[in-house]
Coordinates of N, CA and C in Angstrom, one line a residue:
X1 N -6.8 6.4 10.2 CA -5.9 5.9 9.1 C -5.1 4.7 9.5
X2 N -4.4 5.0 10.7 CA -3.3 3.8 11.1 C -4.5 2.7 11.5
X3 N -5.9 3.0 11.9 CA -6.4 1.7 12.3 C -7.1 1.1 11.1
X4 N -7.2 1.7 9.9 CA -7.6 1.1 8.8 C -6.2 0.2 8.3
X5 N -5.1 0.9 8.2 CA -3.9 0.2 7.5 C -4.3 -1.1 8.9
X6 N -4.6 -1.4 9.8 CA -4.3 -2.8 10.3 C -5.4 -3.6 10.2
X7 N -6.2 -3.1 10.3 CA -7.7 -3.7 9.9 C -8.2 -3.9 8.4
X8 N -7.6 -3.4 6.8 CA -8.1 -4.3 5.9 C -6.8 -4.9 5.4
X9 N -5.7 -6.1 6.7 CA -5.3 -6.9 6.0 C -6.3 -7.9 6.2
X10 N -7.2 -8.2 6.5 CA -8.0 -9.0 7.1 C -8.7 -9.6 5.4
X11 N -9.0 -8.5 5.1 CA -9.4 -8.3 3.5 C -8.5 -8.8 2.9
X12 N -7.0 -8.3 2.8 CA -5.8 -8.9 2.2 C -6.0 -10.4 2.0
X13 N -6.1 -10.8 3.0 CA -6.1 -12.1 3.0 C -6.9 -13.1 2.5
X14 N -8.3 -11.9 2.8 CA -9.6 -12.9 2.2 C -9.3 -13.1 1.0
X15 N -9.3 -12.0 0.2 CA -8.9 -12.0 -1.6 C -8.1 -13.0 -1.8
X16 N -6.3 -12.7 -1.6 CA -5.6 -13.9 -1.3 C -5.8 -15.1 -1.3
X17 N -6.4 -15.3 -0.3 CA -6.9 -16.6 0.0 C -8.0 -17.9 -0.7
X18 N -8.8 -16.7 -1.6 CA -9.9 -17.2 -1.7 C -10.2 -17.1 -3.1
X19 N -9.6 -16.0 -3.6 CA -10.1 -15.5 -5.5 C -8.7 -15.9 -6.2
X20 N -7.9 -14.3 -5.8 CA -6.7 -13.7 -6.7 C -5.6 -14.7 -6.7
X21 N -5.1 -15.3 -5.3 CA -3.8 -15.6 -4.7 C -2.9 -14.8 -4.8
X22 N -1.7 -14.3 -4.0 CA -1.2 -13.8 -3.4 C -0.5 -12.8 -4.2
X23 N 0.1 -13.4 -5.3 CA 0.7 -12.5 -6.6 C 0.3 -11.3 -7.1
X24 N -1.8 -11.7 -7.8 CA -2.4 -10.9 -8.5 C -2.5 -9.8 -7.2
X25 N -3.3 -10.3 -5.9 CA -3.8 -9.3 -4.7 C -2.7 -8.5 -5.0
X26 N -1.4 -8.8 -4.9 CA 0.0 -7.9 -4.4 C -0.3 -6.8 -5.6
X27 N -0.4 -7.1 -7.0 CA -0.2 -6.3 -7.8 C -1.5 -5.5 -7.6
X28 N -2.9 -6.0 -7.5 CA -3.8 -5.1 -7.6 C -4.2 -4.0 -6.7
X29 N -3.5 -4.7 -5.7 CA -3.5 -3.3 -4.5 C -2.6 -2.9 -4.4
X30 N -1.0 -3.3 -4.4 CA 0.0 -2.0 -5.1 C -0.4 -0.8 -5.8
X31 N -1.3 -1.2 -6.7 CA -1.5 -0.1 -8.0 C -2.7 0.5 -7.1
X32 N -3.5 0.0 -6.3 CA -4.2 0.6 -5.3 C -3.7 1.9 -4.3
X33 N -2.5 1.2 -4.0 CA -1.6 1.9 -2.8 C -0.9 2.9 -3.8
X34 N -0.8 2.7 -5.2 CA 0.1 4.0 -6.0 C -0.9 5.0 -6.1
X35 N -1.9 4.5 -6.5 CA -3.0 5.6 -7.1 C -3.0 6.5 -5.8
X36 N -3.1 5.8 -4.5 CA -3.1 6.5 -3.5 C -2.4 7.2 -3.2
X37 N -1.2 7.6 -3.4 CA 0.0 7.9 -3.3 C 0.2 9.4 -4.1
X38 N 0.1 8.4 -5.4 CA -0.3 9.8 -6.3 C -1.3 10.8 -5.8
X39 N -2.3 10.5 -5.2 CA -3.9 11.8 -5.7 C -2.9 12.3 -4.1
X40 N -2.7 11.7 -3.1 CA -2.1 12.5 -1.7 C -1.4 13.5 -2.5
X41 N -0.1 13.1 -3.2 CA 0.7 14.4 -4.2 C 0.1 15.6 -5.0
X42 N -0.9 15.1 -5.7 CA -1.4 16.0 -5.9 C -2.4 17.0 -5.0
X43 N -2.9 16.5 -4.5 CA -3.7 17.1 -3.4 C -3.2 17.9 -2.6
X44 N -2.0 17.8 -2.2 CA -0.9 19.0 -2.0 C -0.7 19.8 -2.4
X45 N -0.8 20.3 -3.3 CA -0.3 21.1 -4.8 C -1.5 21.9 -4.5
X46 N -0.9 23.1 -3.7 CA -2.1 24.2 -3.7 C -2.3 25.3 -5.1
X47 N -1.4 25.0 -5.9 CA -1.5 26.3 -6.9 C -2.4 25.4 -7.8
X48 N -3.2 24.1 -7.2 CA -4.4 23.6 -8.5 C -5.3 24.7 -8.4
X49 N -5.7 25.3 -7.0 CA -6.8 25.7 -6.9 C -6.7 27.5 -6.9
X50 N -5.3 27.6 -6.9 CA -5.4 29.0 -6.4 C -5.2 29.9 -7.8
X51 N -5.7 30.1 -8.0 CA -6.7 31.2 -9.2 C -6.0 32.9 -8.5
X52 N -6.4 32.6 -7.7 CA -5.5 34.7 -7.5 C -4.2 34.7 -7.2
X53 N -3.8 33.6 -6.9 CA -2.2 33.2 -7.1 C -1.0 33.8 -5.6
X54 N -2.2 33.9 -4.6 CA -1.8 34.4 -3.4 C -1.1 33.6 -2.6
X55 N -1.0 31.9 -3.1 CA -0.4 31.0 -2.1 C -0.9 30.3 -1.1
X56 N -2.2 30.5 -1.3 CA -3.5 30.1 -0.3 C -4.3 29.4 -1.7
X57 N -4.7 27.9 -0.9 CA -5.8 27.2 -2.4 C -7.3 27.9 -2.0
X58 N -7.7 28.2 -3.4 CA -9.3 28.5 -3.3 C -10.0 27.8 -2.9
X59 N -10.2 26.6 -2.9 CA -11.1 25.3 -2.7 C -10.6 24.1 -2.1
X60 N -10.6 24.6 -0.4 CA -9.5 23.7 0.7 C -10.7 22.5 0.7
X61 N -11.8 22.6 -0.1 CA -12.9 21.3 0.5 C -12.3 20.5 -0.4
X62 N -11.5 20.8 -2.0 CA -11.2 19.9 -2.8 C -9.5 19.1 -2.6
X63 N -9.0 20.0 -1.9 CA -7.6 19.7 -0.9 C -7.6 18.7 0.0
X64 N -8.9 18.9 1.1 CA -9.1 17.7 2.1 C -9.8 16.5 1.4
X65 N -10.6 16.5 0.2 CA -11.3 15.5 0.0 C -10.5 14.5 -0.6
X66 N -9.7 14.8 -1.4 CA -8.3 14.5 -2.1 C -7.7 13.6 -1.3
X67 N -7.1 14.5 -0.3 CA -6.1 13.9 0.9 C -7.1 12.7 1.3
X68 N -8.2 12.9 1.5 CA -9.1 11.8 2.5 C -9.2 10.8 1.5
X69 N -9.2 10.8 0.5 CA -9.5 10.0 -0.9 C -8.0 9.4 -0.6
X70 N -6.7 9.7 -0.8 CA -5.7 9.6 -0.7 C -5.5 8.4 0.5
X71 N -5.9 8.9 1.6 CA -5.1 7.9 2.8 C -6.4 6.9 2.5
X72 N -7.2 6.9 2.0 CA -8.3 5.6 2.2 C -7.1 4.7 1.1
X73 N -7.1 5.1 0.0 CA -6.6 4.7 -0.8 C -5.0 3.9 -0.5
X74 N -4.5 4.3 0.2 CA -3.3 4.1 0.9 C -3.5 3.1 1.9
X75 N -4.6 3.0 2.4 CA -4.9 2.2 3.6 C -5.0 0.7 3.1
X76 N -5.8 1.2 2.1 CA -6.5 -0.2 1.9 C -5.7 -1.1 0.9
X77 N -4.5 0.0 0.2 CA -3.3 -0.7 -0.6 C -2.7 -1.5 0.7
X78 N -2.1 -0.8 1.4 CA -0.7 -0.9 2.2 C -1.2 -2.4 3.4
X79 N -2.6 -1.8 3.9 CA -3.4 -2.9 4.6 C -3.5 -4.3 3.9
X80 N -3.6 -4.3 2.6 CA -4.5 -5.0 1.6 C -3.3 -6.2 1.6
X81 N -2.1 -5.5 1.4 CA -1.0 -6.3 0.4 C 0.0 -7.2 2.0
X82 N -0.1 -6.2 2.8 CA 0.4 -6.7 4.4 C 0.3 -8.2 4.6
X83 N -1.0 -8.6 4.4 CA -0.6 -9.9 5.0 C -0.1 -11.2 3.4
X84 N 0.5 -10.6 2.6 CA 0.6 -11.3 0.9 C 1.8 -11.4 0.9
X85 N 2.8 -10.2 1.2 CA 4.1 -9.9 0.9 C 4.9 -10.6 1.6
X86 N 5.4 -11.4 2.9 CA 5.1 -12.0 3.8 C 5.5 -13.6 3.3
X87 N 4.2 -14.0 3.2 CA 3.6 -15.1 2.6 C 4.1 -15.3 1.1
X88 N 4.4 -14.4 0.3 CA 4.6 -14.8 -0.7 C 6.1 -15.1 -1.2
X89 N 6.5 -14.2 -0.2 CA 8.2 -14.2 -0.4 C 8.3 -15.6 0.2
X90 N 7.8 -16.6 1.5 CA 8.0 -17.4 2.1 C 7.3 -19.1 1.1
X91 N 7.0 -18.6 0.2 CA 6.8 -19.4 -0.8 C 7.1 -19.5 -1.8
X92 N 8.6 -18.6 -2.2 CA 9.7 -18.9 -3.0 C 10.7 -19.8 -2.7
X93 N 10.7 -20.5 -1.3 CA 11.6 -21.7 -1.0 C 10.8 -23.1 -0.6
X94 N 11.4 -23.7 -1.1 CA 11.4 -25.5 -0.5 C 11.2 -26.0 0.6
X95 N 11.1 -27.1 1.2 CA 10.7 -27.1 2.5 C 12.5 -27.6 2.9
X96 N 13.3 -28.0 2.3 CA 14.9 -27.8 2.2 C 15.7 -27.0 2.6
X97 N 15.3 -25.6 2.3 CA 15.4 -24.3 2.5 C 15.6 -24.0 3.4
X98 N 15.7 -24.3 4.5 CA 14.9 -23.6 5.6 C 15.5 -22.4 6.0
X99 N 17.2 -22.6 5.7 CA 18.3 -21.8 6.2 C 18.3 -20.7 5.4
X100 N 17.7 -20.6 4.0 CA 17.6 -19.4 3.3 C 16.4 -18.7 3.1
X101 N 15.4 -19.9 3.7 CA 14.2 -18.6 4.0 C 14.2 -18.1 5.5
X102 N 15.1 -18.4 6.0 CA 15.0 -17.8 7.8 C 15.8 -16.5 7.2
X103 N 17.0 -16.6 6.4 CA 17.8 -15.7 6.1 C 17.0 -14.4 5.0
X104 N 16.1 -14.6 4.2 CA 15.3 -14.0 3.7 C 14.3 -13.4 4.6
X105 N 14.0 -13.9 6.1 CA 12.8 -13.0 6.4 C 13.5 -11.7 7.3
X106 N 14.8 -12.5 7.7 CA 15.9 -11.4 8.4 C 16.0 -10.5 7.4
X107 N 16.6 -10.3 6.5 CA 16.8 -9.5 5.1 C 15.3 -8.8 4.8
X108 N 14.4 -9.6 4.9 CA 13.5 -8.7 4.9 C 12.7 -7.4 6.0
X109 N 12.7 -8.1 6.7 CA 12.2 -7.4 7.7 C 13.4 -6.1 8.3
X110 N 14.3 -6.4 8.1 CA 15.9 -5.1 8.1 C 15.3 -4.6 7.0
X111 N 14.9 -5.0 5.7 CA 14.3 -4.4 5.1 C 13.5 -3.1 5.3
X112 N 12.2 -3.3 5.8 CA 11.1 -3.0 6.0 C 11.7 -2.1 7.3
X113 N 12.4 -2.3 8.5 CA 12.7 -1.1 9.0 C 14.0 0.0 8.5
X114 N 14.5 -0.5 7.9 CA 15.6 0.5 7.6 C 15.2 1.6 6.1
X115 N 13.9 1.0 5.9 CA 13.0 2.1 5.0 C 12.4 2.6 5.4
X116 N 11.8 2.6 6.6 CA 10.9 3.1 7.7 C 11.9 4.1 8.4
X117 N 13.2 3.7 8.9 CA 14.1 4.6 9.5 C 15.0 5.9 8.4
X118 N 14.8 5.4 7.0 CA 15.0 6.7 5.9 C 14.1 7.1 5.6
X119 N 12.6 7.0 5.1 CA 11.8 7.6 5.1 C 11.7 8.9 6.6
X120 N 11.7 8.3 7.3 CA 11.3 9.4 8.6 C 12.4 10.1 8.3
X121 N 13.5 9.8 7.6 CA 15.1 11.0 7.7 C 14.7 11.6 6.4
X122 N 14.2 11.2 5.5 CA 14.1 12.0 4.5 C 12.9 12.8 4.2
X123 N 11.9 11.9 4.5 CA 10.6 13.0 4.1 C 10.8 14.7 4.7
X124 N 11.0 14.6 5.9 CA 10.9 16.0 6.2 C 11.9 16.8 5.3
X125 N 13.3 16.6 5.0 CA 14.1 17.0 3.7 C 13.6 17.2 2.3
X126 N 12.8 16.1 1.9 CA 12.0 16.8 1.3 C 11.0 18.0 1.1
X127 N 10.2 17.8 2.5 CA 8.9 18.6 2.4 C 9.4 20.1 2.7
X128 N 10.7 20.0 3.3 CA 11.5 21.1 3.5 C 12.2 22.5 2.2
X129 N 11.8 21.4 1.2 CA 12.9 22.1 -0.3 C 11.0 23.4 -0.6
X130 N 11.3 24.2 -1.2 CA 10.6 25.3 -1.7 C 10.0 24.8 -3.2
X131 N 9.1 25.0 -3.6 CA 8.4 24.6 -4.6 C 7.0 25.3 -4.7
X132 N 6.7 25.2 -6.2 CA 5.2 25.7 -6.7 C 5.1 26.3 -7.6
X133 N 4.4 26.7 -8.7 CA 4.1 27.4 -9.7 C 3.7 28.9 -9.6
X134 N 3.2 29.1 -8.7 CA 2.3 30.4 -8.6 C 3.3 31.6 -7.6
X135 N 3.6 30.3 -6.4 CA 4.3 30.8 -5.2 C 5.1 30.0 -4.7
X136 N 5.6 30.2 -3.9 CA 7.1 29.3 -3.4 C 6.3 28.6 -1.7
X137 N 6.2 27.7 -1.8 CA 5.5 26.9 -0.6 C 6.7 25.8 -0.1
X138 N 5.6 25.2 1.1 CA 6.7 24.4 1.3 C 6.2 22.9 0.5
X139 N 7.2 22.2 0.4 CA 7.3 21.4 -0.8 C 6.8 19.5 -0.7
X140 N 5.1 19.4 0.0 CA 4.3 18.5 0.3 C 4.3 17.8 -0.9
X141 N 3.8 18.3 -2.3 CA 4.1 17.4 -3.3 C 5.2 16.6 -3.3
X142 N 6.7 17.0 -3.4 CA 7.7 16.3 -3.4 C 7.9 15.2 -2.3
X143 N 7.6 15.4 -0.8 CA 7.7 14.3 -0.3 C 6.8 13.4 0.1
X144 N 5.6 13.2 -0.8 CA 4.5 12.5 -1.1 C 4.8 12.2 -2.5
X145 N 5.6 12.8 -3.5 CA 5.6 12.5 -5.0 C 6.5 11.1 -4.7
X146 N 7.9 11.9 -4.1 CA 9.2 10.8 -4.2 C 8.4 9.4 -3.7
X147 N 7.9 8.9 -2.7 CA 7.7 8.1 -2.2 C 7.0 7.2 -3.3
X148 N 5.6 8.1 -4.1 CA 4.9 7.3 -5.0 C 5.4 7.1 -5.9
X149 N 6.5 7.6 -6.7 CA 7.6 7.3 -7.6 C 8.1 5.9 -7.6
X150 N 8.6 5.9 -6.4 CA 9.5 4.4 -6.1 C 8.5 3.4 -6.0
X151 N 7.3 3.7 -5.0 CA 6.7 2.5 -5.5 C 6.0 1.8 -6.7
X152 N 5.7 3.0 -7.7 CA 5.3 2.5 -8.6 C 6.7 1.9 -9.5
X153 N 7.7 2.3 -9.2 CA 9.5 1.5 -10.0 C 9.2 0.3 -9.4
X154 N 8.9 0.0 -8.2 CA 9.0 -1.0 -7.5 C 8.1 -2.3 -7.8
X155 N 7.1 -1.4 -8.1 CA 5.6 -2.4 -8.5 C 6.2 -3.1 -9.8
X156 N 6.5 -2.5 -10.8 CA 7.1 -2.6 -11.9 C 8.2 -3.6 -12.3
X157 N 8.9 -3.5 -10.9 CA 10.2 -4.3 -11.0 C 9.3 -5.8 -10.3
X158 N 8.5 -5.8 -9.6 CA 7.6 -7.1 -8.9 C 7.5 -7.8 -10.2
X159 N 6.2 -6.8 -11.0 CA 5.7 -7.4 -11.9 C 6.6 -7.8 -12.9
X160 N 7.7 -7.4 -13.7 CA 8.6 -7.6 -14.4 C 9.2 -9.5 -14.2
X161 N 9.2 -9.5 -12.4 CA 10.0 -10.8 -12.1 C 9.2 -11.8 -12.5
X162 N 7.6 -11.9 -12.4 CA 6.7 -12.6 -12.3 C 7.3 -14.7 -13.2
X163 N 7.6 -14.2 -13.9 CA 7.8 -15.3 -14.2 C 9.1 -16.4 -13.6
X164 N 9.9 -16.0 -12.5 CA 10.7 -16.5 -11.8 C 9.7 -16.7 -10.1
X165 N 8.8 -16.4 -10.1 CA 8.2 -17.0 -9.0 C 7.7 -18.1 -9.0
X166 N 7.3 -18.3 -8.0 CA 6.3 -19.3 -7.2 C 5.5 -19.5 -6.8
X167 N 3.8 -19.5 -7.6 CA 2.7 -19.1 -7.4 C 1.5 -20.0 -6.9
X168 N 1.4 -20.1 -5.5 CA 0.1 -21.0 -5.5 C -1.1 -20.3 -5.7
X169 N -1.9 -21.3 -6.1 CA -3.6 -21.1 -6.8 C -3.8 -20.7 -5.3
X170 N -4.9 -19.9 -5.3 CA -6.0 -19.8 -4.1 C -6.7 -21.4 -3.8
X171 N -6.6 -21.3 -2.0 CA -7.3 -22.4 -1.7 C -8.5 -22.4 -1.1
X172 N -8.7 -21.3 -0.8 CA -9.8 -20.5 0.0 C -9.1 -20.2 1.2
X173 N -10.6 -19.7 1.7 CA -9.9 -18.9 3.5 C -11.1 -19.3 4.6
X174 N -10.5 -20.0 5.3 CA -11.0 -20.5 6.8 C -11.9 -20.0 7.2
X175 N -11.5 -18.4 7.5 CA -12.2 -17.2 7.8 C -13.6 -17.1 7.3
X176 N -13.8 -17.5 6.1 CA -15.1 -17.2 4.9 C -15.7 -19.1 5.3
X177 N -15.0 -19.5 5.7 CA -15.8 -21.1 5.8 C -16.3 -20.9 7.2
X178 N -15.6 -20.2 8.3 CA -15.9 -20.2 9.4 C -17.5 -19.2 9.8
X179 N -17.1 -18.4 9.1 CA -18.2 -17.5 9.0 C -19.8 -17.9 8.3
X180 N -19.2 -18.9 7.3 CA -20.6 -19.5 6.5 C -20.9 -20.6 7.3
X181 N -20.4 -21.0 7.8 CA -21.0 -22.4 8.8 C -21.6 -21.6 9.9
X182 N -20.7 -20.6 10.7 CA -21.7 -19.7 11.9 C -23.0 -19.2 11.3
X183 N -23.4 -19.1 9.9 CA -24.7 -18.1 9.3 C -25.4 -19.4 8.9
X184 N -25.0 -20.4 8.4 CA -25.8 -21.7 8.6 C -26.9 -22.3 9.3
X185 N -25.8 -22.3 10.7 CA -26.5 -22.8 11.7 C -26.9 -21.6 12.4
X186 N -27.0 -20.7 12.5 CA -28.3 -19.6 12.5 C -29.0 -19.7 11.7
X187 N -29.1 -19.6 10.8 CA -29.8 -19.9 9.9 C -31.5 -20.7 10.0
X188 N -30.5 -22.2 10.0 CA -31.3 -23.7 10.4 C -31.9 -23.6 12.0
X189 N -31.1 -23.1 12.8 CA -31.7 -23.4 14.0 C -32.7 -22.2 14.0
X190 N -33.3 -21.5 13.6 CA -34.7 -21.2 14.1 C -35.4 -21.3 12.8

């Protein structure tokens, strides 16, 4: 999982770079990374399957497939948008700027860990509360729910601003020119 979340920003970028630019990617793999978010939640939720109502799911193949379905889905959001979010923020200032996009990537990145440092404090408080329909479990929906909650407010509140950004077109990506010139000249030379 954690080596997929580093390995398709690579993808992030190609898209980015080369089709969507930076805006659309961000939105289309957000909603990538929610969907993902969501099926993890529900995939938790053992009283889907439990039919005798014992607190145990009937069908743990449909629980892991879920979950597996879930972190791909998560991967390839959270991977996808990694190298966009970044870049895109750093393209709402001038080249004038310089003092308030230095100050913006500070703010950001305090960002990005001091949500990382409440997530770790809160998820387990969550998954800690009692919950379930059938039976009283411990409560994996809720700290997989909360999280996909906020990001889909969050996605919402992106998309909402869109008209106060600063959007460059795709210019392509190096990457995809570098790679077509190496298959070229294999290609031609034999």
């Amino acid at each position: 999982f954690v080596a997929l979340c580093y390995l398709t920003p690579i993808l992030g970028a190609i898209i980015a770079d080369s089709w969507l630019g930076k805006f659309k990617t961000i939105v289309y793999l957000s909603i990538v990374y929610c969907i993902g978010q969501v099926v993890m939640a529900v995939s938790s939720i053992n009283d889907i399957t439990d039919s005798d109502r014992d607190g145990n799911p009937d069908n743990i193949t449909l629980h892991v497939v879920l979950s597996m379905l879930g972190l791909l889905l998560i991967a390839l959001g959270t991977g996808g948008i990694k190298p966009c979010v970044a870049a895109f923020g750093g393209d709402q200032f001038q080249d004038h700027q310089e003092k308030q996009r230095s100050t913006f990537f500070s703010i950001f990145y305090l960002s990005i860990n001091a949500g990382s440092l409440l997530s770790t404090l809160i998820t387990p408080i969550l998954r800690s509360q009692t919950c379930g329909i059938h039976s009283q479990q411990k409560c994996y929906p809720l700290a997989f729910g909360v999280p996909a909650a906020l990001m889909v407010v969050a996605l919402i509140v992106f998309i909402l601003g869109r008209g106060m950004y600063v959007m460059d077109t795709p210019k392509g990506n190096i990457l995809l020119q570098v790679v077509k010139c190496i298959g070229f000249a294999l290609k031609n030379r034999f």
